[in-house]
mmCIF file of N, CA, C and O in Angstrom:
data_model
loop_
_atom_site.group_PDB
_atom_site.id
_atom_site.type_symbol
_atom_site.label_atom_id
_atom_site.label_comp_id
_atom_site.label_asym_id
_atom_site.label_seq_id
_atom_site.Cartn_x
_atom_site.Cartn_y
_atom_site.Cartn_z
ATOM 1 N N MET A 1093 -175.902 125.825 62.732
ATOM 2 C CA MET A 1093 -175.276 125.904 61.319
ATOM 3 C C MET A 1093 -174.524 127.425 61.956
ATOM 4 O O MET A 1093 -174.155 128.294 60.956
ATOM 5 N N LEU A 1094 -174.411 127.203 62.560
ATOM 6 C CA LEU A 1094 -173.598 129.207 63.197
ATOM 7 C C LEU A 1094 -171.946 129.006 63.034
ATOM 8 O O LEU A 1094 -171.403 129.994 62.565
ATOM 9 N N ASP A 1095 -171.281 127.814 62.915
ATOM 10 C CA ASP A 1095 -170.348 127.668 62.710
ATOM 11 C C ASP A 1095 -169.437 127.051 61.257
ATOM 12 O O ASP A 1095 -168.500 126.950 61.128
ATOM 13 N N HIS A 1096 -170.807 127.742 60.515
ATOM 14 C CA HIS A 1096 -170.432 127.700 59.288
ATOM 15 C C HIS A 1096 -170.254 128.893 58.256
ATOM 16 O O HIS A 1096 -170.227 129.566 58.402
ATOM 17 N N ILE A 1097 -168.807 128.562 57.930
ATOM 18 C CA ILE A 1097 -168.263 129.377 57.089
ATOM 19 C C ILE A 1097 -168.581 129.110 55.716
ATOM 20 O O ILE A 1097 -168.009 128.637 54.940
ATOM 21 N N THR A 1098 -168.098 130.719 54.903
ATOM 22 C CA THR A 1098 -168.941 130.803 53.315
ATOM 23 C C THR A 1098 -167.761 131.217 52.490
ATOM 24 O O THR A 1098 -167.820 132.711 53.505
ATOM 25 N N PRO A 1099 -166.836 130.899 52.163
ATOM 26 C CA PRO A 1099 -165.705 131.248 51.437
ATOM 27 C C PRO A 1099 -165.457 132.460 50.619
ATOM 28 O O PRO A 1099 -166.991 133.048 50.432
ATOM 29 N N LEU A 1100 -165.194 132.981 51.305
ATOM 30 C CA LEU A 1100 -165.428 134.938 50.042
ATOM 31 C C LEU A 1100 -166.059 134.739 48.457
ATOM 32 O O LEU A 1100 -166.608 135.564 48.505
ATOM 33 N N THR A 1101 -165.442 133.915 48.215
ATOM 34 C CA THR A 1101 -165.853 133.790 46.404
ATOM 35 C C THR A 1101 -167.208 133.168 46.472
ATOM 36 O O THR A 1101 -168.343 133.865 45.406
ATOM 37 N N GLY A 1102 -167.894 133.117 47.627
ATOM 38 C CA GLY A 1102 -169.185 132.480 47.411
ATOM 39 C C GLY A 1102 -169.029 130.873 47.269
ATOM 40 O O GLY A 1102 -167.944 129.990 46.870
ATOM 41 N N ARG A 1103 -170.055 130.514 46.556
ATOM 42 C CA ARG A 1103 -170.401 129.088 46.884
ATOM 43 C C ARG A 1103 -172.092 129.216 45.366
ATOM 44 O O ARG A 1103 -172.515 129.541 46.044
ATOM 45 N N ASN A 1104 -170.587 128.576 44.538
ATOM 46 C CA ASN A 1104 -172.644 128.405 43.233
ATOM 47 C C ASN A 1104 -172.775 126.488 43.906
ATOM 48 O O ASN A 1104 -174.271 126.372 43.110
ATOM 49 N N SER A 1105 -172.241 126.021 44.807
ATOM 50 C CA SER A 1105 -173.439 124.275 44.694
ATOM 51 C C SER A 1105 -172.904 123.967 45.886
ATOM 52 O O SER A 1105 -172.370 124.368 46.913
ATOM 53 N N LEU A 1106 -173.112 122.874 46.132
ATOM 54 C CA LEU A 1106 -172.900 122.167 47.772
ATOM 55 C C LEU A 1106 -171.305 121.782 48.073
ATOM 56 O O LEU A 1106 -171.544 121.560 48.856
ATOM 57 N N THR A 1107 -171.390 121.474 47.188
ATOM 58 C CA THR A 1107 -169.819 120.960 47.193
ATOM 59 C C THR A 1107 -168.868 122.226 46.468
ATOM 60 O O THR A 1107 -169.089 123.206 46.021
ATOM 61 N N PRO A 1108 -167.411 122.069 47.208
ATOM 62 C CA PRO A 1108 -166.498 123.140 47.745
ATOM 63 C C PRO A 1108 -165.669 123.081 45.836
ATOM 64 O O PRO A 1108 -165.445 122.593 45.364
ATOM 65 N N ASN A 1109 -165.146 124.654 46.368
ATOM 66 C CA ASN A 1109 -164.961 124.818 44.637
ATOM 67 C C ASN A 1109 -163.574 124.383 45.078
ATOM 68 O O ASN A 1109 -162.282 124.115 45.517
ATOM 69 N N LYS A 1110 -162.783 123.495 43.947
ATOM 70 C CA LYS A 1110 -161.414 123.563 43.388
ATOM 71 C C LYS A 1110 -161.099 124.075 43.078
ATOM 72 O O LYS A 1110 -160.946 124.975 42.379
ATOM 73 N N TYR A 1111 -159.456 123.792 43.481
ATOM 74 C CA TYR A 1111 -158.568 125.484 42.701
ATOM 75 C C TYR A 1111 -157.017 124.436 42.335
ATOM 76 O O TYR A 1111 -156.926 123.740 43.050
ATOM 77 N N THR A 1112 -156.211 125.808 41.439
ATOM 78 C CA THR A 1112 -154.996 124.734 41.478
ATOM 79 C C THR A 1112 -154.263 126.058 42.452
ATOM 80 O O THR A 1112 -153.836 127.080 41.959
ATOM 81 N N TRP A 1113 -153.981 125.961 43.246
ATOM 82 C CA TRP A 1113 -152.653 126.422 43.939
ATOM 83 C C TRP A 1113 -151.286 126.437 43.752
ATOM 84 O O TRP A 1113 -150.731 125.555 43.190
ATOM 85 N N ARG A 1114 -150.625 127.988 43.827
ATOM 86 C CA ARG A 1114 -148.921 127.495 43.107
ATOM 87 C C ARG A 1114 -148.329 128.064 43.888
ATOM 88 O O ARG A 1114 -148.205 128.949 44.967
ATOM 89 N N PHE A 1115 -147.435 127.730 44.747
ATOM 90 C CA PHE A 1115 -146.213 127.986 45.683
ATOM 91 C C PHE A 1115 -144.449 127.878 44.838
ATOM 92 O O PHE A 1115 -143.825 127.363 43.972
ATOM 93 N N LEU A 1116 -144.674 128.785 44.820
ATOM 94 C CA LEU A 1116 -143.198 128.623 44.923
ATOM 95 C C LEU A 1116 -142.461 128.178 45.816
ATOM 96 O O LEU A 1116 -142.111 127.990 47.410
ATOM 97 N N ALA A 1117 -141.379 126.937 45.468
ATOM 98 C CA ALA A 1117 -140.971 126.156 46.479
ATOM 99 C C ALA A 1117 -139.547 125.675 45.958
ATOM 100 O O ALA A 1117 -138.826 126.099 44.779
ATOM 101 N N ILE A 1118 -138.666 125.330 47.820
ATOM 102 C CA ILE A 1118 -137.530 125.373 47.571
ATOM 103 C C ILE A 1118 -137.111 123.802 48.502
ATOM 104 O O ILE A 1118 -138.071 123.851 49.670
ATOM 105 N N SER A 1119 -136.451 122.738 47.743
ATOM 106 C CA SER A 1119 -136.166 121.728 47.510
ATOM 107 C C SER A 1119 -135.779 121.924 49.558
ATOM 108 O O SER A 1119 -134.639 122.279 49.812
ATOM 109 N N ARG A 1120 -136.616 120.909 50.548
ATOM 110 C CA ARG A 1120 -135.783 120.445 51.848
ATOM 111 C C ARG A 1120 -134.626 119.590 51.864
ATOM 112 O O ARG A 1120 -133.937 119.981 52.442
ATOM 113 N N ILE A 1121 -134.348 118.883 50.952
ATOM 114 C CA ILE A 1121 -133.231 118.076 50.912
ATOM 115 C C ILE A 1121 -132.254 119.039 50.329
ATOM 116 O O ILE A 1121 -131.149 118.703 51.148
ATOM 117 N N ASP A 1122 -132.394 119.013 49.187
ATOM 118 C CA ASP A 1122 -130.996 119.548 48.374
ATOM 119 C C ASP A 1122 -131.227 121.266 48.388
ATOM 120 O O ASP A 1122 -131.962 121.943 47.458
ATOM 121 N N ARG A 1123 -130.230 121.412 48.950
ATOM 122 C CA ARG A 1123 -130.079 123.135 49.771
ATOM 123 C C ARG A 1123 -129.096 124.055 48.403
ATOM 124 O O ARG A 1123 -129.595 124.865 48.194
ATOM 125 N N GLU A 1124 -128.840 123.355 47.273
ATOM 126 C CA GLU A 1124 -128.201 123.668 45.807
ATOM 127 C C GLU A 1124 -129.274 123.901 45.249
ATOM 128 O O GLU A 1124 -129.007 124.694 43.917
ATOM 129 N N ALA A 1125 -130.047 123.062 45.958
ATOM 130 C CA ALA A 1125 -131.681 123.724 44.178
ATOM 131 C C ALA A 1125 -131.912 124.633 44.184
ATOM 132 O O ALA A 1125 -131.790 125.744 45.449
ATOM 133 N N LYS A 1126 -132.757 125.600 43.347
ATOM 134 C CA LYS A 1126 -132.646 126.452 42.781
ATOM 135 C C LYS A 1126 -134.567 126.499 43.196
ATOM 136 O O LYS A 1126 -134.899 125.551 43.057
ATOM 137 N N PRO A 1127 -134.675 127.260 43.273
ATOM 138 C CA PRO A 1127 -136.583 127.740 43.644
ATOM 139 C C PRO A 1127 -137.107 128.111 42.116
ATOM 140 O O PRO A 1127 -136.626 128.076 41.038
ATOM 141 N N CYS A 1128 -138.147 126.493 42.493
ATOM 142 C CA CYS A 1128 -139.291 126.272 41.366
ATOM 143 C C CYS A 1128 -140.800 126.594 41.618
ATOM 144 O O CYS A 1128 -140.757 127.080 42.539
ATOM 145 N N ARG A 1129 -141.370 126.172 40.661
ATOM 146 C CA ARG A 1129 -142.851 126.638 40.878
ATOM 147 C C ARG A 1129 -144.055 125.598 41.014
ATOM 148 O O ARG A 1129 -143.233 124.676 39.772
ATOM 149 N N LEU A 1130 -144.339 124.989 42.020
ATOM 150 C CA LEU A 1130 -144.965 124.145 41.637
ATOM 151 C C LEU A 1130 -147.316 124.600 41.949
ATOM 152 O O LEU A 1130 -147.233 125.223 42.300
ATOM 153 N N SER A 1131 -147.247 123.605 41.156
ATOM 154 C CA SER A 1131 -148.993 123.238 41.180
ATOM 155 C C SER A 1131 -149.542 122.387 41.565
ATOM 156 O O SER A 1131 -148.734 121.325 41.608
ATOM 157 N N VAL A 1132 -150.768 122.970 42.839
ATOM 158 C CA VAL A 1132 -151.712 121.583 42.652
ATOM 159 C C VAL A 1132 -152.945 121.726 42.790
ATOM 160 O O VAL A 1132 -153.714 122.793 43.419
ATOM 161 N N GLU A 1133 -154.246 119.959 43.334
ATOM 162 C CA GLU A 1133 -155.480 121.026 42.303
ATOM 163 C C GLU A 1133 -155.810 120.828 44.480
ATOM 164 O O GLU A 1133 -155.554 119.814 44.470
ATOM 165 N N ALA A 1134 -156.786 121.272 44.721
ATOM 166 C CA ALA A 1134 -157.034 121.073 46.093
ATOM 167 C C ALA A 1134 -158.304 122.116 46.329
ATOM 168 O O ALA A 1134 -158.478 123.457 45.882
ATOM 169 N N HIS A 1135 -158.680 121.890 47.547
ATOM 170 C CA HIS A 1135 -160.259 123.207 48.331
ATOM 171 C C HIS A 1135 -159.562 124.231 49.047
ATOM 172 O O HIS A 1135 -159.848 124.955 48.719
ATOM 173 N N THR A 1136 -158.258 123.743 49.455
ATOM 174 C CA THR A 1136 -158.341 124.348 49.911
ATOM 175 C C THR A 1136 -156.669 124.983 50.076
ATOM 176 O O THR A 1136 -156.067 124.051 49.745
ATOM 177 N N GLU A 1137 -156.452 125.996 50.850
ATOM 178 C CA GLU A 1137 -154.786 126.175 50.513
ATOM 179 C C GLU A 1137 -153.661 125.757 51.860
ATOM 180 O O GLU A 1137 -153.089 124.297 51.263
ATOM 181 N N ARG A 1138 -154.419 125.224 52.749
ATOM 182 C CA ARG A 1138 -154.259 123.438 53.743
ATOM 183 C C ARG A 1138 -154.135 122.276 53.321
ATOM 184 O O ARG A 1138 -152.789 122.106 53.467
ATOM 185 N N GLU A 1139 -154.499 121.786 52.249
ATOM 186 C CA GLU A 1139 -154.896 121.449 51.877
ATOM 187 C C GLU A 1139 -153.741 120.749 50.743
ATOM 188 O O GLU A 1139 -153.423 120.085 50.949
ATOM 189 N N ALA A 1140 -153.996 122.330 50.509
ATOM 190 C CA ALA A 1140 -153.008 121.845 48.978
ATOM 191 C C ALA A 1140 -150.914 121.871 49.688
ATOM 192 O O ALA A 1140 -150.599 120.889 48.946
ATOM 193 N N ARG A 1141 -150.797 122.261 50.645
ATOM 194 C CA ARG A 1141 -149.470 122.967 51.189
ATOM 195 C C ARG A 1141 -149.525 121.297 51.989
ATOM 196 O O ARG A 1141 -148.113 121.000 51.818
ATOM 197 N N LYS A 1142 -150.329 120.633 52.625
ATOM 198 C CA LYS A 1142 -150.140 119.309 52.922
ATOM 199 C C LYS A 1142 -149.711 118.409 51.669
ATOM 200 O O LYS A 1142 -148.836 117.361 52.215
ATOM 201 N N VAL A 1143 -150.106 118.276 50.751
ATOM 202 C CA VAL A 1143 -149.400 117.684 49.891
ATOM 203 C C VAL A 1143 -148.059 118.591 49.664
ATOM 204 O O VAL A 1143 -147.406 117.311 49.809
ATOM 205 N N LEU A 1144 -147.805 119.043 49.593
ATOM 206 C CA LEU A 1144 -146.072 119.253 48.984
ATOM 207 C C LEU A 1144 -145.402 120.035 50.337
ATOM 208 O O LEU A 1144 -143.849 119.805 50.519
ATOM 209 N N ALA A 1145 -145.920 120.864 51.533
ATOM 210 C CA ALA A 1145 -144.746 120.818 52.942
ATOM 211 C C ALA A 1145 -143.953 119.950 53.404
ATOM 212 O O ALA A 1145 -142.532 120.484 53.735
ATOM 213 N N PRO A 1146 -144.191 118.299 53.427
ATOM 214 C CA PRO A 1146 -142.968 118.051 53.914
ATOM 215 C C PRO A 1146 -141.754 117.643 52.596
ATOM 216 O O PRO A 1146 -140.441 117.409 53.727
ATOM 217 N N HIS A 1147 -141.758 118.120 51.507
ATOM 218 C CA HIS A 1147 -140.790 117.970 50.383
ATOM 219 C C HIS A 1147 -140.419 119.338 50.512
ATOM 220 O O HIS A 1147 -139.029 119.312 49.551
ATOM 221 N N PHE A 1148 -141.211 120.510 51.071
ATOM 222 C CA PHE A 1148 -140.647 121.930 49.846
ATOM 223 C C PHE A 1148 -141.038 122.843 51.457
ATOM 224 O O PHE A 1148 -141.920 122.540 51.910
ATOM 225 N N ILE A 1149 -140.441 124.063 50.790
ATOM 226 C CA ILE A 1149 -140.034 125.366 51.983
ATOM 227 C C ILE A 1149 -141.320 125.662 50.649
ATOM 228 O O ILE A 1149 -140.143 126.158 49.410
ATOM 229 N N LEU A 1150 -142.330 126.115 51.545
ATOM 230 C CA LEU A 1150 -143.169 126.984 50.107
ATOM 231 C C LEU A 1150 -143.294 128.319 50.538
ATOM 232 O O LEU A 1150 -143.560 129.028 51.585
ATOM 233 N N SER A 1151 -143.824 129.007 49.648
ATOM 234 C CA SER A 1151 -144.402 130.341 49.697
ATOM 235 C C SER A 1151 -145.929 130.365 48.411
ATOM 236 O O SER A 1151 -145.402 130.335 47.528
ATOM 237 N N PHE A 1152 -145.745 130.968 49.144
ATOM 238 C CA PHE A 1152 -148.381 131.321 48.311
ATOM 239 C C PHE A 1152 -147.120 132.521 46.959
ATOM 240 O O PHE A 1152 -147.223 132.907 46.906
ATOM 241 N N ALA A 1153 -148.265 131.465 46.214
ATOM 242 C CA ALA A 1153 -147.811 132.944 44.902
ATOM 243 C C ALA A 1153 -149.645 132.450 44.342
ATOM 244 O O ALA A 1153 -149.084 134.127 43.287
ATOM 245 N N ALA A 1154 -150.603 132.285 44.029
ATOM 246 C CA ALA A 1154 -151.398 132.094 43.382
ATOM 247 C C ALA A 1154 -152.175 131.269 43.386
ATOM 248 O O ALA A 1154 -152.092 130.276 44.106
ATOM 249 N N ARG A 1155 -153.333 131.836 43.353
ATOM 250 C CA ARG A 1155 -154.716 130.985 44.057
ATOM 251 C C ARG A 1155 -155.768 131.278 42.241
ATOM 252 O O ARG A 1155 -156.113 132.449 42.114
ATOM 253 N N LEU A 1156 -155.760 129.934 41.582
ATOM 254 C CA LEU A 1156 -156.526 129.594 40.143
ATOM 255 C C LEU A 1156 -157.730 129.360 40.267
ATOM 256 O O LEU A 1156 -157.384 127.777 40.838
ATOM 257 N N PRO A 1157 -159.360 129.707 40.441
ATOM 258 C CA PRO A 1157 -160.147 128.475 39.735
ATOM 259 C C PRO A 1157 -159.750 127.009 38.590
ATOM 260 O O PRO A 1157 -159.256 127.370 37.720
ATOM 261 N N VAL A 1158 -160.156 126.174 39.339
ATOM 262 C CA VAL A 1158 -160.236 125.047 38.175
ATOM 263 C C VAL A 1158 -161.503 124.999 37.844
ATOM 264 O O VAL A 1158 -162.466 125.490 38.190
ATOM 265 N N GLU A 1159 -160.886 124.691 35.980
ATOM 266 C CA GLU A 1159 -162.504 125.294 35.194
ATOM 267 C C GLU A 1159 -162.872 123.631 34.449
ATOM 268 O O GLU A 1159 -162.437 122.656 35.074
ATOM 269 N N VAL A 1160 -164.299 124.208 35.196
ATOM 270 C CA VAL A 1160 -165.236 122.697 34.935
ATOM 271 C C VAL A 1160 -165.502 122.282 33.739
ATOM 272 O O VAL A 1160 -166.583 123.442 32.862
ATOM 273 N N ARG A 1161 -165.311 121.378 32.712
ATOM 274 C CA ARG A 1161 -165.724 120.551 31.948
ATOM 275 C C ARG A 1161 -167.324 119.896 31.795
ATOM 276 O O ARG A 1161 -166.694 119.191 32.168
ATOM 277 N N HIS A 1162 -167.855 120.090 30.542
ATOM 278 C CA HIS A 1162 -169.790 119.510 31.088
ATOM 279 C C HIS A 1162 -168.751 118.632 29.742
ATOM 280 O O HIS A 1162 -169.409 119.789 28.880
ATOM 281 N N VAL A 1163 -169.225 117.617 29.812
ATOM 282 C CA VAL A 1163 -169.702 117.258 28.626
ATOM 283 C C VAL A 1163 -171.090 116.884 27.656
ATOM 284 O O VAL A 1163 -171.328 116.398 28.465
#
């Protein structure tokens, strides 16, 4: 277990926490497009960037916890 890494925020359970990642984004295709804010839910920033990076140039803006709703 030497290669196990615990995030700085800690862990409440065995499943990793999901976050809403926000980025300032500029389209890779439309050079005239204005920057916009995009959000994606993912466990890590790398995972979130994988979704958006093929289409946008990204600048990190925020990491927000996803609220868990119990029914």
